[in-house]
C-alpha cells in the first residue's frame, strides 16, 4: 500500500527537504515501490577537477532512497547505506532509479541505480531502511 496518493502529493512532502531541493534534485516519477529522481548538473556540483562531487551523487541517491522508503512505510529512516561509484558522469543530468528490493516487517532494502542522460552507469547505492 502506497503512502502518497500520487507524485504531486509526494513532491509537496519531500520538497521540504531543503538540502536536496536547494541542490536542484527533483522527484520525477513515483509508483508503489519505485521512484525516479534527477539532478541537472551545474558548476555548483563539481569538484576542483571539474568532475561531479561524490557527495552530490550520494545526496541524489539518498533522496531517492527516502522517497521509496517512505512510500512503502512512513516513517522510515536510513539504518545503513553503501554506494559504489561506477564511472564519472559525462552528461548534463543524473537520473536515480530507486526500487524496493525487499520490504520486511521492520526493515526494507532499496537499490538506487544512477546513470547520466547519456546512459552511462554512474553509481549504485544500497540502503537499509528501518521502519519506525
Coordinates of C-alpha atoms in Angstrom, one line a residue, residues 12-17 22 25 36-37 41 51 58-61 65 73 92 94 100 103 109-110 112-113 122 131:
X12 CA 4.8 18.5 -1.7
X13 CA 6.0 16.5 1.2
X14 CA 9.6 15.9 0.1
X15 CA 10.2 19.4 -1.2
X16 CA 10.5 20.3 2.5
X17 CA 13.9 18.6 2.2
X22 CA 18.5 23.6 -3.0
X25 CA 17.1 17.5 -7.1
X36 CA 12.8 8.3 -10.3
X37 CA 14.7 11.5 -9.2
X41 CA 24.5 19.1 -13.1
X51 CA 34.0 16.2 -12.0
X58 CA 25.2 10.4 -2.8
X59 CA 22.6 13.1 -2.0
X60 CA 20.6 12.3 -5.1
X61 CA 20.7 8.6 -4.1
X65 CA 16.0 6.2 -1.2
X73 CA 6.2 2.7 5.1
X92 CA 24.3 17.1 -18.1
X94 CA 21.9 12.5 -13.4
X100 CA 12.4 -1.6 -3.2
X103 CA 10.1 -4.9 2.3
X109 CA 16.2 -2.9 1.2
X110 CA 16.3 -0.3 -1.5
X112 CA 19.3 3.0 -6.3
X113 CA 20.9 2.9 -9.8
X122 CA 27.4 6.3 -12.6
X131 CA 10.6 1.3 9.8

